Amino acid sequence: MKIGELSKVTGCSVQTIRHYEKEQLIASAERSEGNFRLYDEAAVEQLLFIKHCRSLDLSLPEIRQLLALNRSPGAQCDDVNRMMDRHIEQVEARIQELTKLNEQLRKLRRSCSNRRTVKQCGILRNLSATPVSSG
């Protein structure tokens, strides 16, 4: 199939497919006589795997490592488990950061009522104040 059809089947944009090919996450496509890229079912499966990994916010290097590990089906999955454990830790850290950010934004929002002028705006006043070190 041509790249446009691969794009439709997988839900990945043509640019994304080309990028993954350039990053060697998917095999370089065969070329037709008219110089069109031609992809097979293996490319569909690989793109769907990559898309699923990206939906879990895995990085391209992590995906590359998973693809390499996937080509060694007899190997122990310790490396996969370690990678997932690291990724879970990163997600948990981000959740904590986002929770803190949410609290700061809510506190900032509470600093101003709707019936004030811009000159009286507590949000703008707080944003103009000298920031307190968070570290």
PDB file of C-alpha atoms in Angstrom:
ATOM      1  CA  MET A   1       0.000   0.000   0.000  1.00  0.00           C
ATOM      2  CA  LYS A   2       1.078   3.582  -0.579  1.00  0.00           C
ATOM      3  CA  ILE A   3       1.849   5.970   2.265  1.00  0.00           C
ATOM      4  CA  GLY A   4      -1.526   7.718   2.025  1.00  0.00           C
ATOM      5  CA  GLU A   5      -3.381   4.456   2.532  1.00  0.00           C
ATOM      6  CA  LEU A   6      -1.040   3.512   5.386  1.00  0.00           C
ATOM      7  CA  SER A   7      -1.837   6.871   6.949  1.00  0.00           C
ATOM      8  CA  LYS A   8      -5.585   6.220   6.730  1.00  0.00           C
ATOM      9  CA  VAL A   9      -5.314   2.667   8.069  1.00  0.00           C
ATOM     10  CA  THR A  10      -3.169   3.633  11.066  1.00  0.00           C
ATOM     11  CA  GLY A  11      -4.379   7.153  11.806  1.00  0.00           C
ATOM     12  CA  CYS A  12      -0.791   8.437  11.568  1.00  0.00           C
ATOM     13  CA  SER A  13      -0.080  11.431   9.382  1.00  0.00           C
ATOM     14  CA  VAL A  14       2.110  11.034   6.321  1.00  0.00           C
ATOM     15  CA  GLN A  15       4.662  13.338   7.968  1.00  0.00           C
ATOM     16  CA  THR A  16       4.701  11.151  11.096  1.00  0.00           C
ATOM     17  CA  ILE A  17       5.219   8.008   9.030  1.00  0.00           C
ATOM     18  CA  ARG A  18       8.112   9.632   7.181  1.00  0.00           C
ATOM     19  CA  HIS A  19       9.573  10.790  10.497  1.00  0.00           C
ATOM     20  CA  TYR A  20       9.379   7.293  12.003  1.00  0.00           C
ATOM     21  CA  GLU A  21      10.989   5.913   8.868  1.00  0.00           C
ATOM     22  CA  LYS A  22      13.776   8.510   9.101  1.00  0.00           C
ATOM     23  CA  GLU A  23      14.227   7.624  12.790  1.00  0.00           C
ATOM     24  CA  GLN A  24      14.423   3.962  11.712  1.00  0.00           C
ATOM     25  CA  LEU A  25      11.468   2.972  13.887  1.00  0.00           C
ATOM     26  CA  ILE A  26       9.859   1.416  10.835  1.00  0.00           C
ATOM     27  CA  ALA A  27      11.730  -0.225   7.998  1.00  0.00           C
ATOM     28  CA  SER A  28      12.362   1.852   4.915  1.00  0.00           C
ATOM     29  CA  ALA A  29       9.629   1.175   2.426  1.00  0.00           C
ATOM     30  CA  GLU A  30      10.107  -0.509  -0.901  1.00  0.00           C
ATOM     31  CA  ARG A  31       9.690   1.799  -3.892  1.00  0.00           C
ATOM     32  CA  SER A  32       7.374   1.217  -6.817  1.00  0.00           C
ATOM     33  CA  GLU A  33       8.411   1.805 -10.406  1.00  0.00           C
ATOM     34  CA  GLY A  34       6.833   5.242 -10.066  1.00  0.00           C
ATOM     35  CA  ASN A  35       9.009   5.853  -6.955  1.00  0.00           C
ATOM     36  CA  PHE A  36       6.077   5.615  -4.525  1.00  0.00           C
ATOM     37  CA  ARG A  37       6.757   4.181  -1.073  1.00  0.00           C
ATOM     38  CA  LEU A  38       5.051   0.816  -0.713  1.00  0.00           C
ATOM     39  CA  TYR A  39       4.219  -0.612   2.717  1.00  0.00           C
ATOM     40  CA  ASP A  40       2.991  -4.007   3.851  1.00  0.00           C
ATOM     41  CA  GLU A  41       0.987  -5.356   6.798  1.00  0.00           C
ATOM     42  CA  ALA A  42       4.139  -5.474   8.945  1.00  0.00           C
ATOM     43  CA  ALA A  43       4.416  -1.683   8.600  1.00  0.00           C
ATOM     44  CA  VAL A  44       0.798  -1.336   9.726  1.00  0.00           C
ATOM     45  CA  GLU A  45       1.465  -3.473  12.803  1.00  0.00           C
ATOM     46  CA  GLN A  46       4.642  -1.588  13.626  1.00  0.00           C
ATOM     47  CA  LEU A  47       3.001   1.812  13.249  1.00  0.00           C
ATOM     48  CA  LEU A  48       0.091   0.777  15.455  1.00  0.00           C
ATOM     49  CA  PHE A  49       2.583  -0.469  18.066  1.00  0.00           C
ATOM     50  CA  ILE A  50       4.461   2.852  17.911  1.00  0.00           C
ATOM     51  CA  LYS A  51       1.212   4.833  18.053  1.00  0.00           C
ATOM     52  CA  HIS A  52       0.113   2.896  21.141  1.00  0.00           C
ATOM     53  CA  CYS A  53       3.498   3.526  22.775  1.00  0.00           C
ATOM     54  CA  ARG A  54       3.247   7.245  21.982  1.00  0.00           C
ATOM     55  CA  SER A  55      -0.261   7.334  23.510  1.00  0.00           C
ATOM     56  CA  LEU A  56       1.438   6.129  26.711  1.00  0.00           C
ATOM     57  CA  ASP A  57       3.914   9.018  26.335  1.00  0.00           C
ATOM     58  CA  LEU A  58       6.877   6.757  25.715  1.00  0.00           C
ATOM     59  CA  SER A  59       9.783   8.538  24.059  1.00  0.00           C
ATOM     60  CA  LEU A  60      11.195   7.564  20.679  1.00  0.00           C
ATOM     61  CA  PRO A  61      14.359   6.110  22.292  1.00  0.00           C
ATOM     62  CA  GLU A  62      12.165   4.028  24.617  1.00  0.00           C
ATOM     63  CA  ILE A  63      10.083   2.853  21.669  1.00  0.00           C
ATOM     64  CA  ARG A  64      13.248   2.024  19.746  1.00  0.00           C
ATOM     65  CA  GLN A  65      14.406  -0.089  22.696  1.00  0.00           C
ATOM     66  CA  LEU A  66      11.025  -1.856  22.925  1.00  0.00           C
ATOM     67  CA  LEU A  67      11.089  -2.603  19.212  1.00  0.00           C
ATOM     68  CA  ALA A  68      14.579  -4.067  19.561  1.00  0.00           C
ATOM     69  CA  LEU A  69      13.510  -6.148  22.545  1.00  0.00           C
ATOM     70  CA  ASN A  70      10.427  -7.293  20.651  1.00  0.00           C
ATOM     71  CA  ARG A  71      12.726  -8.799  18.013  1.00  0.00           C
ATOM     72  CA  SER A  72      14.189 -11.113  20.695  1.00  0.00           C
ATOM     73  CA  PRO A  73      11.098 -13.033  21.776  1.00  0.00           C
ATOM     74  CA  GLY A  74      13.082 -15.610  23.757  1.00  0.00           C
ATOM     75  CA  ALA A  75      14.815 -13.030  25.956  1.00  0.00           C
ATOM     76  CA  GLN A  76      13.685 -12.296  29.501  1.00  0.00           C
ATOM     77  CA  CYS A  77      11.451  -9.259  29.815  1.00  0.00           C
ATOM     78  CA  ASP A  78      13.402  -7.716  32.713  1.00  0.00           C
ATOM     79  CA  ASP A  79      14.506  -4.789  30.526  1.00  0.00           C
ATOM     80  CA  VAL A  80      10.903  -4.108  29.488  1.00  0.00           C
ATOM     81  CA  ASN A  81       9.772  -4.201  33.117  1.00  0.00           C
ATOM     82  CA  ARG A  82      12.565  -1.856  34.212  1.00  0.00           C
ATOM     83  CA  MET A  83      11.691   0.583  31.454  1.00  0.00           C
ATOM     84  CA  MET A  84       8.039   0.572  32.465  1.00  0.00           C
ATOM     85  CA  ASP A  85       8.981   1.056  36.126  1.00  0.00           C
ATOM     86  CA  ARG A  86      11.105   4.101  35.195  1.00  0.00           C
ATOM     87  CA  HIS A  87       8.308   5.483  33.047  1.00  0.00           C
ATOM     88  CA  ILE A  88       5.776   5.015  35.854  1.00  0.00           C
ATOM     89  CA  GLU A  89       8.105   6.909  38.212  1.00  0.00           C
ATOM     90  CA  GLN A  90       8.395   9.744  35.682  1.00  0.00           C
ATOM     91  CA  VAL A  91       4.610   9.902  35.282  1.00  0.00           C
ATOM     92  CA  GLU A  92       4.109   9.946  39.054  1.00  0.00           C
ATOM     93  CA  ALA A  93       6.623  12.793  39.383  1.00  0.00           C
ATOM     94  CA  ARG A  94       4.807  14.745  36.659  1.00  0.00           C
ATOM     95  CA  ILE A  95       1.477  14.146  38.399  1.00  0.00           C
ATOM     96  CA  GLN A  96       2.927  15.611  41.592  1.00  0.00           C
ATOM     97  CA  GLU A  97       4.260  18.620  39.660  1.00  0.00           C
ATOM     98  CA  LEU A  98       0.919  19.143  37.915  1.00  0.00           C
ATOM     99  CA  THR A  99      -0.961  18.828  41.217  1.00  0.00           C
ATOM    100  CA  LYS A 100       1.283  21.509  42.709  1.00  0.00           C
ATOM    101  CA  LEU A 101       0.766  23.692  39.621  1.00  0.00           C
ATOM    102  CA  ASN A 102      -3.003  23.223  39.880  1.00  0.00           C
ATOM    103  CA  GLU A 103      -2.922  24.314  43.544  1.00  0.00           C
ATOM    104  CA  GLN A 104      -0.845  27.391  42.675  1.00  0.00           C
ATOM    105  CA  LEU A 105      -3.211  28.369  39.834  1.00  0.00           C
ATOM    106  CA  ARG A 106      -6.294  27.914  42.040  1.00  0.00           C
ATOM    107  CA  LYS A 107      -4.721  30.029  44.790  1.00  0.00           C
ATOM    108  CA  LEU A 108      -3.876  32.691  42.213  1.00  0.00           C
ATOM    109  CA  ARG A 109      -7.434  32.619  40.852  1.00  0.00           C
ATOM    110  CA  ARG A 110      -8.882  33.031  44.365  1.00  0.00           C
ATOM    111  CA  SER A 111      -6.833  36.223  44.741  1.00  0.00           C
ATOM    112  CA  CYS A 112      -9.231  38.149  42.502  1.00  0.00           C
ATOM    113  CA  SER A 113     -12.988  38.535  42.317  1.00  0.00           C
ATOM    114  CA  ASN A 114     -14.973  39.269  39.173  1.00  0.00           C
ATOM    115  CA  ARG A 115     -15.982  42.760  40.295  1.00  0.00           C
ATOM    116  CA  ARG A 116     -12.539  44.327  40.307  1.00  0.00           C
ATOM    117  CA  THR A 117     -10.866  46.498  37.729  1.00  0.00           C
ATOM    118  CA  VAL A 118      -7.624  45.470  36.072  1.00  0.00           C
ATOM    119  CA  LYS A 119      -5.841  47.942  38.347  1.00  0.00           C
ATOM    120  CA  GLN A 120      -7.270  46.086  41.363  1.00  0.00           C
ATOM    121  CA  CYS A 121      -6.709  42.609  39.929  1.00  0.00           C
ATOM    122  CA  GLY A 122      -5.162  40.343  42.529  1.00  0.00           C
ATOM    123  CA  ILE A 123      -3.986  37.897  39.887  1.00  0.00           C
ATOM    124  CA  LEU A 124      -1.980  40.537  38.026  1.00  0.00           C
ATOM    125  CA  ARG A 125      -0.671  41.920  41.330  1.00  0.00           C
ATOM    126  CA  ASN A 126       0.483  38.458  42.426  1.00  0.00           C
ATOM    127  CA  LEU A 127       2.062  37.751  39.037  1.00  0.00           C
ATOM    128  CA  SER A 128       3.985  41.038  39.312  1.00  0.00           C
ATOM    129  CA  ALA A 129       5.248  40.220  42.816  1.00  0.00           C
ATOM    130  CA  THR A 130       8.745  38.903  43.325  1.00  0.00           C
ATOM    131  CA  PRO A 131       8.524  35.106  43.023  1.00  0.00           C
ATOM    132  CA  VAL A 132       9.348  33.008  46.056  1.00  0.00           C
ATOM    133  CA  SER A 133      11.934  30.288  45.478  1.00  0.00           C
ATOM    134  CA  SER A 134      10.276  26.892  45.013  1.00  0.00           C
ATOM    135  CA  GLY A 135      13.445  24.876  45.505  1.00  0.00           C
TER     136      GLY A 135
END
